[in-house]
Structure formats: structure tokens, C-alpha cells
């Protein structure tokens, strides 16, 4: 057995006389008090979730700000063109159904006023290019949004990318 030193070896209990040194806390006049634990912040208001089974056919857009109504119109036209082009092709129909869910959430958020001005500005640029027949220009704005606004826009950017890609093949 290894020899045990006066303080005991690794893994042995401390000697019985060992007592942790406790310093009584004495407040000095004029000394800053220890900061009290900050009260817990109030819970963030619950962010409403979009209705289940939201689609381009069921999304409500009646309260979209006038400045953003062109976004709704352009995206709806883009979606309807791609939906018609997909026809009964199973893979394309699945893509269009997915786009319907994702893009309808964007329109739902626009209706609630829950889309930042930064994203709305870029969507306005994208839709203006689209309305002018410039699919490449619209796609460029969509690509910019993937780097500048991903946190907010990731839910619908993939769907917009697919719709723009489909639109490009339609001419």
C-alpha cells in the first residue's frame, strides 16, 4: 500500500479536524452592496403562430398595409403561374404545395405587420423586378436576402427561390 502522508492521499476523505474557513460578511459603510439578483425579466409576449394548414388559398391578406399590397399581388401571381405550370406533375406539385405553405406564412405575417421594413423593402424590389418581367433581377434580390435577412426570412426564401426558378423556365 502506498504510504499515506499527513494530509491523506488522493481520494481519501479529509482529516476530521478540517473545517472550511468561513469569512463573516461585514458591510463597510459606503462600500457598494453586493448586487442583488436582478428580477427575472417578464416573459416575452407569446408570438402568435400562423394557423395550421395555412395555404395560398386560405391566407387572409385584407389588413396588409397599402405600401405592401403590391408584394401580396406579385407573389400571388407568381405562385398561381407556377401552380398552373406544375399541373399534375407529382414532383412539381409537391414543390408548389410546399411553396404554398411557406409563402402563405409570409403573407400572413405581412397581414399582421410582422415583417421588418428591411425585408419589406427587399420584397418590394424583388416584386418590382418580377412585375417588369426581370426574373433574373428578382432572383438577385432573393439571393441578397439569403445573406442579409436569413434569420427573419429563412422560412419563405427557399419557396421563393423555387418559384422564381420555375418562373424562369416559363419565360
PDB file of C-alpha atoms in Angstrom:
ATOM      1  CA  UNK A   1       0.000   0.000   0.000  1.00  0.00           C
ATOM      2  CA  UNK A   2       1.307   3.468  -0.752  1.00  0.00           C
ATOM      3  CA  UNK A   3       2.324   5.430   2.304  1.00  0.00           C
ATOM      4  CA  UNK A   4      -0.276   7.945   3.425  1.00  0.00           C
ATOM      5  CA  UNK A   5       1.102  11.370   4.100  1.00  0.00           C
ATOM      6  CA  UNK A   6      -0.091  13.695   6.848  1.00  0.00           C
ATOM      7  CA  UNK A   7      -2.750  15.262   4.547  1.00  0.00           C
ATOM      8  CA  UNK A   8      -4.050  11.951   3.210  1.00  0.00           C
ATOM      9  CA  UNK A   9      -3.776  10.747  -0.357  1.00  0.00           C
ATOM     10  CA  UNK A  10      -5.850  11.387  -3.426  1.00  0.00           C
ATOM     11  CA  UNK A  11      -9.362  10.076  -2.932  1.00  0.00           C
ATOM     12  CA  UNK A  12      -9.113   9.807   0.848  1.00  0.00           C
ATOM     13  CA  UNK A  13     -11.503  11.831   2.953  1.00  0.00           C
ATOM     14  CA  UNK A  14     -10.086  14.976   4.526  1.00  0.00           C
ATOM     15  CA  UNK A  15      -8.902  14.716   8.124  1.00  0.00           C
ATOM     16  CA  UNK A  16     -11.675  15.044  10.695  1.00  0.00           C
ATOM     17  CA  UNK A  17     -10.311  18.345  12.018  1.00  0.00           C
ATOM     18  CA  UNK A  18     -10.685  20.029   8.571  1.00  0.00           C
ATOM     19  CA  UNK A  19     -13.193  22.911   8.656  1.00  0.00           C
ATOM     20  CA  UNK A  20     -13.791  25.251   5.708  1.00  0.00           C
ATOM     21  CA  UNK A  21     -12.870  28.810   6.611  1.00  0.00           C
ATOM     22  CA  UNK A  22     -15.991  30.962   6.565  1.00  0.00           C
ATOM     23  CA  UNK A  23     -15.468  34.688   6.447  1.00  0.00           C
ATOM     24  CA  UNK A  24     -18.327  36.562   8.068  1.00  0.00           C
ATOM     25  CA  UNK A  25     -19.597  39.148   5.643  1.00  0.00           C
ATOM     26  CA  UNK A  26     -19.242  42.556   7.185  1.00  0.00           C
ATOM     27  CA  UNK A  27     -20.691  45.546   5.362  1.00  0.00           C
ATOM     28  CA  UNK A  28     -18.417  48.554   5.392  1.00  0.00           C
ATOM     29  CA  UNK A  29     -20.236  51.886   5.433  1.00  0.00           C
ATOM     30  CA  UNK A  30     -20.016  53.437   1.971  1.00  0.00           C
ATOM     31  CA  UNK A  31     -18.954  50.179   0.359  1.00  0.00           C
ATOM     32  CA  UNK A  32     -21.074  49.132  -2.564  1.00  0.00           C
ATOM     33  CA  UNK A  33     -23.530  46.426  -1.649  1.00  0.00           C
ATOM     34  CA  UNK A  34     -23.293  43.158  -3.472  1.00  0.00           C
ATOM     35  CA  UNK A  35     -25.652  43.440  -6.421  1.00  0.00           C
ATOM     36  CA  UNK A  36     -28.949  41.750  -5.708  1.00  0.00           C
ATOM     37  CA  UNK A  37     -30.068  39.197  -8.244  1.00  0.00           C
ATOM     38  CA  UNK A  38     -31.918  41.062 -10.944  1.00  0.00           C
ATOM     39  CA  UNK A  39     -35.587  40.178 -11.059  1.00  0.00           C
ATOM     40  CA  UNK A  40     -36.405  37.780 -13.834  1.00  0.00           C
ATOM     41  CA  UNK A  41     -37.486  39.684 -16.940  1.00  0.00           C
ATOM     42  CA  UNK A  42     -41.166  39.341 -17.716  1.00  0.00           C
ATOM     43  CA  UNK A  43     -41.796  36.545 -20.171  1.00  0.00           C
ATOM     44  CA  UNK A  44     -41.731  37.717 -23.757  1.00  0.00           C
ATOM     45  CA  UNK A  45     -45.196  38.039 -25.203  1.00  0.00           C
ATOM     46  CA  UNK A  46     -46.124  34.878 -26.999  1.00  0.00           C
ATOM     47  CA  UNK A  47     -45.611  35.326 -30.701  1.00  0.00           C
ATOM     48  CA  UNK A  48     -48.745  34.134 -32.439  1.00  0.00           C
ATOM     49  CA  UNK A  49     -48.219  31.165 -34.678  1.00  0.00           C
ATOM     50  CA  UNK A  50     -49.777  31.021 -38.127  1.00  0.00           C
ATOM     51  CA  UNK A  51     -52.875  28.864 -38.356  1.00  0.00           C
ATOM     52  CA  UNK A  52     -52.275  25.207 -39.096  1.00  0.00           C
ATOM     53  CA  UNK A  53     -52.827  24.189 -42.718  1.00  0.00           C
ATOM     54  CA  UNK A  54     -52.342  27.769 -43.947  1.00  0.00           C
ATOM     55  CA  UNK A  55     -52.107  27.886 -47.758  1.00  0.00           C
ATOM     56  CA  UNK A  56     -52.227  30.439 -50.536  1.00  0.00           C
ATOM     57  CA  UNK A  57     -55.943  29.619 -50.850  1.00  0.00           C
ATOM     58  CA  UNK A  58     -56.707  30.253 -47.165  1.00  0.00           C
ATOM     59  CA  UNK A  59     -54.375  33.086 -46.117  1.00  0.00           C
ATOM     60  CA  UNK A  60     -56.053  36.350 -45.122  1.00  0.00           C
ATOM     61  CA  UNK A  61     -54.428  39.475 -46.587  1.00  0.00           C
ATOM     62  CA  UNK A  62     -57.179  42.062 -46.065  1.00  0.00           C
ATOM     63  CA  UNK A  63     -55.171  44.002 -43.428  1.00  0.00           C
ATOM     64  CA  UNK A  64     -51.870  44.256 -45.331  1.00  0.00           C
ATOM     65  CA  UNK A  65     -50.592  47.838 -45.330  1.00  0.00           C
ATOM     66  CA  UNK A  66     -51.230  49.643 -48.637  1.00  0.00           C
ATOM     67  CA  UNK A  67     -47.443  50.021 -49.112  1.00  0.00           C
ATOM     68  CA  UNK A  68     -47.094  46.212 -49.063  1.00  0.00           C
ATOM     69  CA  UNK A  69     -50.132  45.208 -51.121  1.00  0.00           C
ATOM     70  CA  UNK A  70     -48.025  45.035 -54.296  1.00  0.00           C
ATOM     71  CA  UNK A  71     -45.892  42.370 -52.597  1.00  0.00           C
ATOM     72  CA  UNK A  72     -49.006  40.269 -51.950  1.00  0.00           C
ATOM     73  CA  UNK A  73     -50.233  40.767 -55.513  1.00  0.00           C
ATOM     74  CA  UNK A  74     -46.916  39.920 -57.171  1.00  0.00           C
ATOM     75  CA  UNK A  75     -46.191  36.874 -55.017  1.00  0.00           C
ATOM     76  CA  UNK A  76     -49.743  35.600 -55.534  1.00  0.00           C
ATOM     77  CA  UNK A  77     -49.419  35.980 -59.319  1.00  0.00           C
ATOM     78  CA  UNK A  78     -46.018  34.240 -59.247  1.00  0.00           C
ATOM     79  CA  UNK A  79     -47.462  31.409 -57.176  1.00  0.00           C
ATOM     80  CA  UNK A  80     -50.512  30.963 -59.438  1.00  0.00           C
ATOM     81  CA  UNK A  81     -48.307  30.861 -62.556  1.00  0.00           C
ATOM     82  CA  UNK A  82     -46.103  28.183 -61.026  1.00  0.00           C
ATOM     83  CA  UNK A  83     -49.102  26.265 -59.725  1.00  0.00           C
ATOM     84  CA  UNK A  84     -50.600  26.185 -63.230  1.00  0.00           C
ATOM     85  CA  UNK A  85     -47.253  25.143 -64.732  1.00  0.00           C
ATOM     86  CA  UNK A  86     -46.895  22.285 -62.248  1.00  0.00           C
ATOM     87  CA  UNK A  87     -50.186  20.822 -63.417  1.00  0.00           C
ATOM     88  CA  UNK A  88     -50.433  17.214 -62.337  1.00  0.00           C
ATOM     89  CA  UNK A  89     -46.671  16.521 -62.370  1.00  0.00           C
ATOM     90  CA  UNK A  90     -46.207  14.879 -58.930  1.00  0.00           C
ATOM     91  CA  UNK A  91     -42.770  16.303 -58.032  1.00  0.00           C
ATOM     92  CA  UNK A  92     -43.620  19.817 -59.206  1.00  0.00           C
ATOM     93  CA  UNK A  93     -46.999  19.679 -57.492  1.00  0.00           C
ATOM     94  CA  UNK A  94     -45.268  18.733 -54.226  1.00  0.00           C
ATOM     95  CA  UNK A  95     -42.890  21.711 -54.592  1.00  0.00           C
ATOM     96  CA  UNK A  96     -45.815  24.040 -55.279  1.00  0.00           C
ATOM     97  CA  UNK A  97     -47.739  22.697 -52.270  1.00  0.00           C
ATOM     98  CA  UNK A  98     -44.687  23.296 -50.067  1.00  0.00           C
ATOM     99  CA  UNK A  99     -44.270  26.795 -51.513  1.00  0.00           C
ATOM    100  CA  UNK A 100     -47.948  27.461 -50.795  1.00  0.00           C
ATOM    101  CA  UNK A 101     -47.430  26.706 -47.098  1.00  0.00           C
ATOM    102  CA  UNK A 102     -44.213  28.709 -46.784  1.00  0.00           C
ATOM    103  CA  UNK A 103     -45.228  31.750 -48.810  1.00  0.00           C
ATOM    104  CA  UNK A 104     -48.661  31.915 -47.174  1.00  0.00           C
ATOM    105  CA  UNK A 105     -46.876  32.325 -43.811  1.00  0.00           C
ATOM    106  CA  UNK A 106     -45.062  35.357 -45.286  1.00  0.00           C
ATOM    107  CA  UNK A 107     -48.394  36.826 -46.429  1.00  0.00           C
ATOM    108  CA  UNK A 108     -49.931  36.041 -43.019  1.00  0.00           C
ATOM    109  CA  UNK A 109     -47.062  37.913 -41.331  1.00  0.00           C
ATOM    110  CA  UNK A 110     -47.462  40.842 -43.731  1.00  0.00           C
ATOM    111  CA  UNK A 111     -51.156  40.922 -42.834  1.00  0.00           C
ATOM    112  CA  UNK A 112     -50.210  41.176 -39.132  1.00  0.00           C
ATOM    113  CA  UNK A 113     -47.477  43.766 -39.777  1.00  0.00           C
ATOM    114  CA  UNK A 114     -44.830  41.312 -38.507  1.00  0.00           C
ATOM    115  CA  UNK A 115     -42.303  41.728 -41.343  1.00  0.00           C
ATOM    116  CA  UNK A 116     -39.421  44.173 -40.871  1.00  0.00           C
ATOM    117  CA  UNK A 117     -39.065  47.194 -43.093  1.00  0.00           C
ATOM    118  CA  UNK A 118     -35.728  45.804 -44.308  1.00  0.00           C
ATOM    119  CA  UNK A 119     -37.366  42.623 -45.595  1.00  0.00           C
ATOM    120  CA  UNK A 120     -40.397  44.505 -46.939  1.00  0.00           C
ATOM    121  CA  UNK A 121     -38.086  46.852 -48.856  1.00  0.00           C
ATOM    122  CA  UNK A 122     -36.273  43.943 -50.491  1.00  0.00           C
ATOM    123  CA  UNK A 123     -39.527  42.121 -51.228  1.00  0.00           C
ATOM    124  CA  UNK A 124     -40.801  45.315 -52.877  1.00  0.00           C
ATOM    125  CA  UNK A 125     -37.639  45.442 -55.043  1.00  0.00           C
ATOM    126  CA  UNK A 126     -37.960  41.760 -55.899  1.00  0.00           C
ATOM    127  CA  UNK A 127     -41.617  42.112 -56.851  1.00  0.00           C
ATOM    128  CA  UNK A 128     -40.974  45.240 -58.933  1.00  0.00           C
ATOM    129  CA  UNK A 129     -38.361  43.307 -60.922  1.00  0.00           C
ATOM    130  CA  UNK A 130     -40.757  40.384 -61.265  1.00  0.00           C
ATOM    131  CA  UNK A 131     -43.601  42.633 -62.426  1.00  0.00           C
ATOM    132  CA  UNK A 132     -41.256  44.119 -65.038  1.00  0.00           C
ATOM    133  CA  UNK A 133     -40.510  40.610 -66.330  1.00  0.00           C
ATOM    134  CA  UNK A 134     -36.984  40.653 -64.883  1.00  0.00           C
ATOM    135  CA  UNK A 135     -36.838  37.219 -63.239  1.00  0.00           C
ATOM    136  CA  UNK A 136     -33.023  37.396 -63.043  1.00  0.00           C
ATOM    137  CA  UNK A 137     -33.242  40.717 -61.176  1.00  0.00           C
ATOM    138  CA  UNK A 138     -35.877  39.314 -58.825  1.00  0.00           C
ATOM    139  CA  UNK A 139     -33.649  36.306 -58.180  1.00  0.00           C
ATOM    140  CA  UNK A 140     -30.695  38.591 -57.382  1.00  0.00           C
ATOM    141  CA  UNK A 141     -32.743  40.343 -54.687  1.00  0.00           C
ATOM    142  CA  UNK A 142     -33.819  36.947 -53.306  1.00  0.00           C
ATOM    143  CA  UNK A 143     -30.143  35.899 -53.106  1.00  0.00           C
ATOM    144  CA  UNK A 144     -29.240  39.135 -51.271  1.00  0.00           C
ATOM    145  CA  UNK A 145     -31.975  38.374 -48.731  1.00  0.00           C
ATOM    146  CA  UNK A 146     -30.432  34.962 -48.011  1.00  0.00           C
ATOM    147  CA  UNK A 147     -27.350  36.718 -46.637  1.00  0.00           C
ATOM    148  CA  UNK A 148     -28.812  39.909 -45.179  1.00  0.00           C
ATOM    149  CA  UNK A 149     -32.144  38.745 -43.755  1.00  0.00           C
ATOM    150  CA  UNK A 150     -31.833  34.984 -43.297  1.00  0.00           C
ATOM    151  CA  UNK A 151     -32.881  34.969 -39.634  1.00  0.00           C
ATOM    152  CA  UNK A 152     -36.221  36.552 -40.458  1.00  0.00           C
ATOM    153  CA  UNK A 153     -36.803  35.274 -43.975  1.00  0.00           C
ATOM    154  CA  UNK A 154     -35.482  31.696 -43.963  1.00  0.00           C
ATOM    155  CA  UNK A 155     -38.986  30.285 -43.683  1.00  0.00           C
ATOM    156  CA  UNK A 156     -40.061  31.560 -47.074  1.00  0.00           C
ATOM    157  CA  UNK A 157     -36.880  32.278 -49.051  1.00  0.00           C
ATOM    158  CA  UNK A 158     -36.455  28.674 -50.171  1.00  0.00           C
ATOM    159  CA  UNK A 159     -40.008  28.678 -51.501  1.00  0.00           C
ATOM    160  CA  UNK A 160     -39.480  31.996 -53.295  1.00  0.00           C
ATOM    161  CA  UNK A 161     -36.276  30.626 -54.822  1.00  0.00           C
ATOM    162  CA  UNK A 162     -38.134  27.599 -56.182  1.00  0.00           C
ATOM    163  CA  UNK A 163     -40.988  29.731 -57.530  1.00  0.00           C
ATOM    164  CA  UNK A 164     -38.529  32.096 -59.223  1.00  0.00           C
ATOM    165  CA  UNK A 165     -36.658  29.146 -60.707  1.00  0.00           C
ATOM    166  CA  UNK A 166     -39.909  27.720 -62.072  1.00  0.00           C
ATOM    167  CA  UNK A 167     -40.915  31.142 -63.403  1.00  0.00           C
ATOM    168  CA  UNK A 168     -37.562  31.420 -65.209  1.00  0.00           C
ATOM    169  CA  UNK A 169     -38.336  28.187 -67.089  1.00  0.00           C
ATOM    170  CA  UNK A 170     -41.743  29.543 -68.119  1.00  0.00           C
ATOM    171  CA  UNK A 171     -40.242  32.549 -69.863  1.00  0.00           C
TER     172      UNK A 171
END
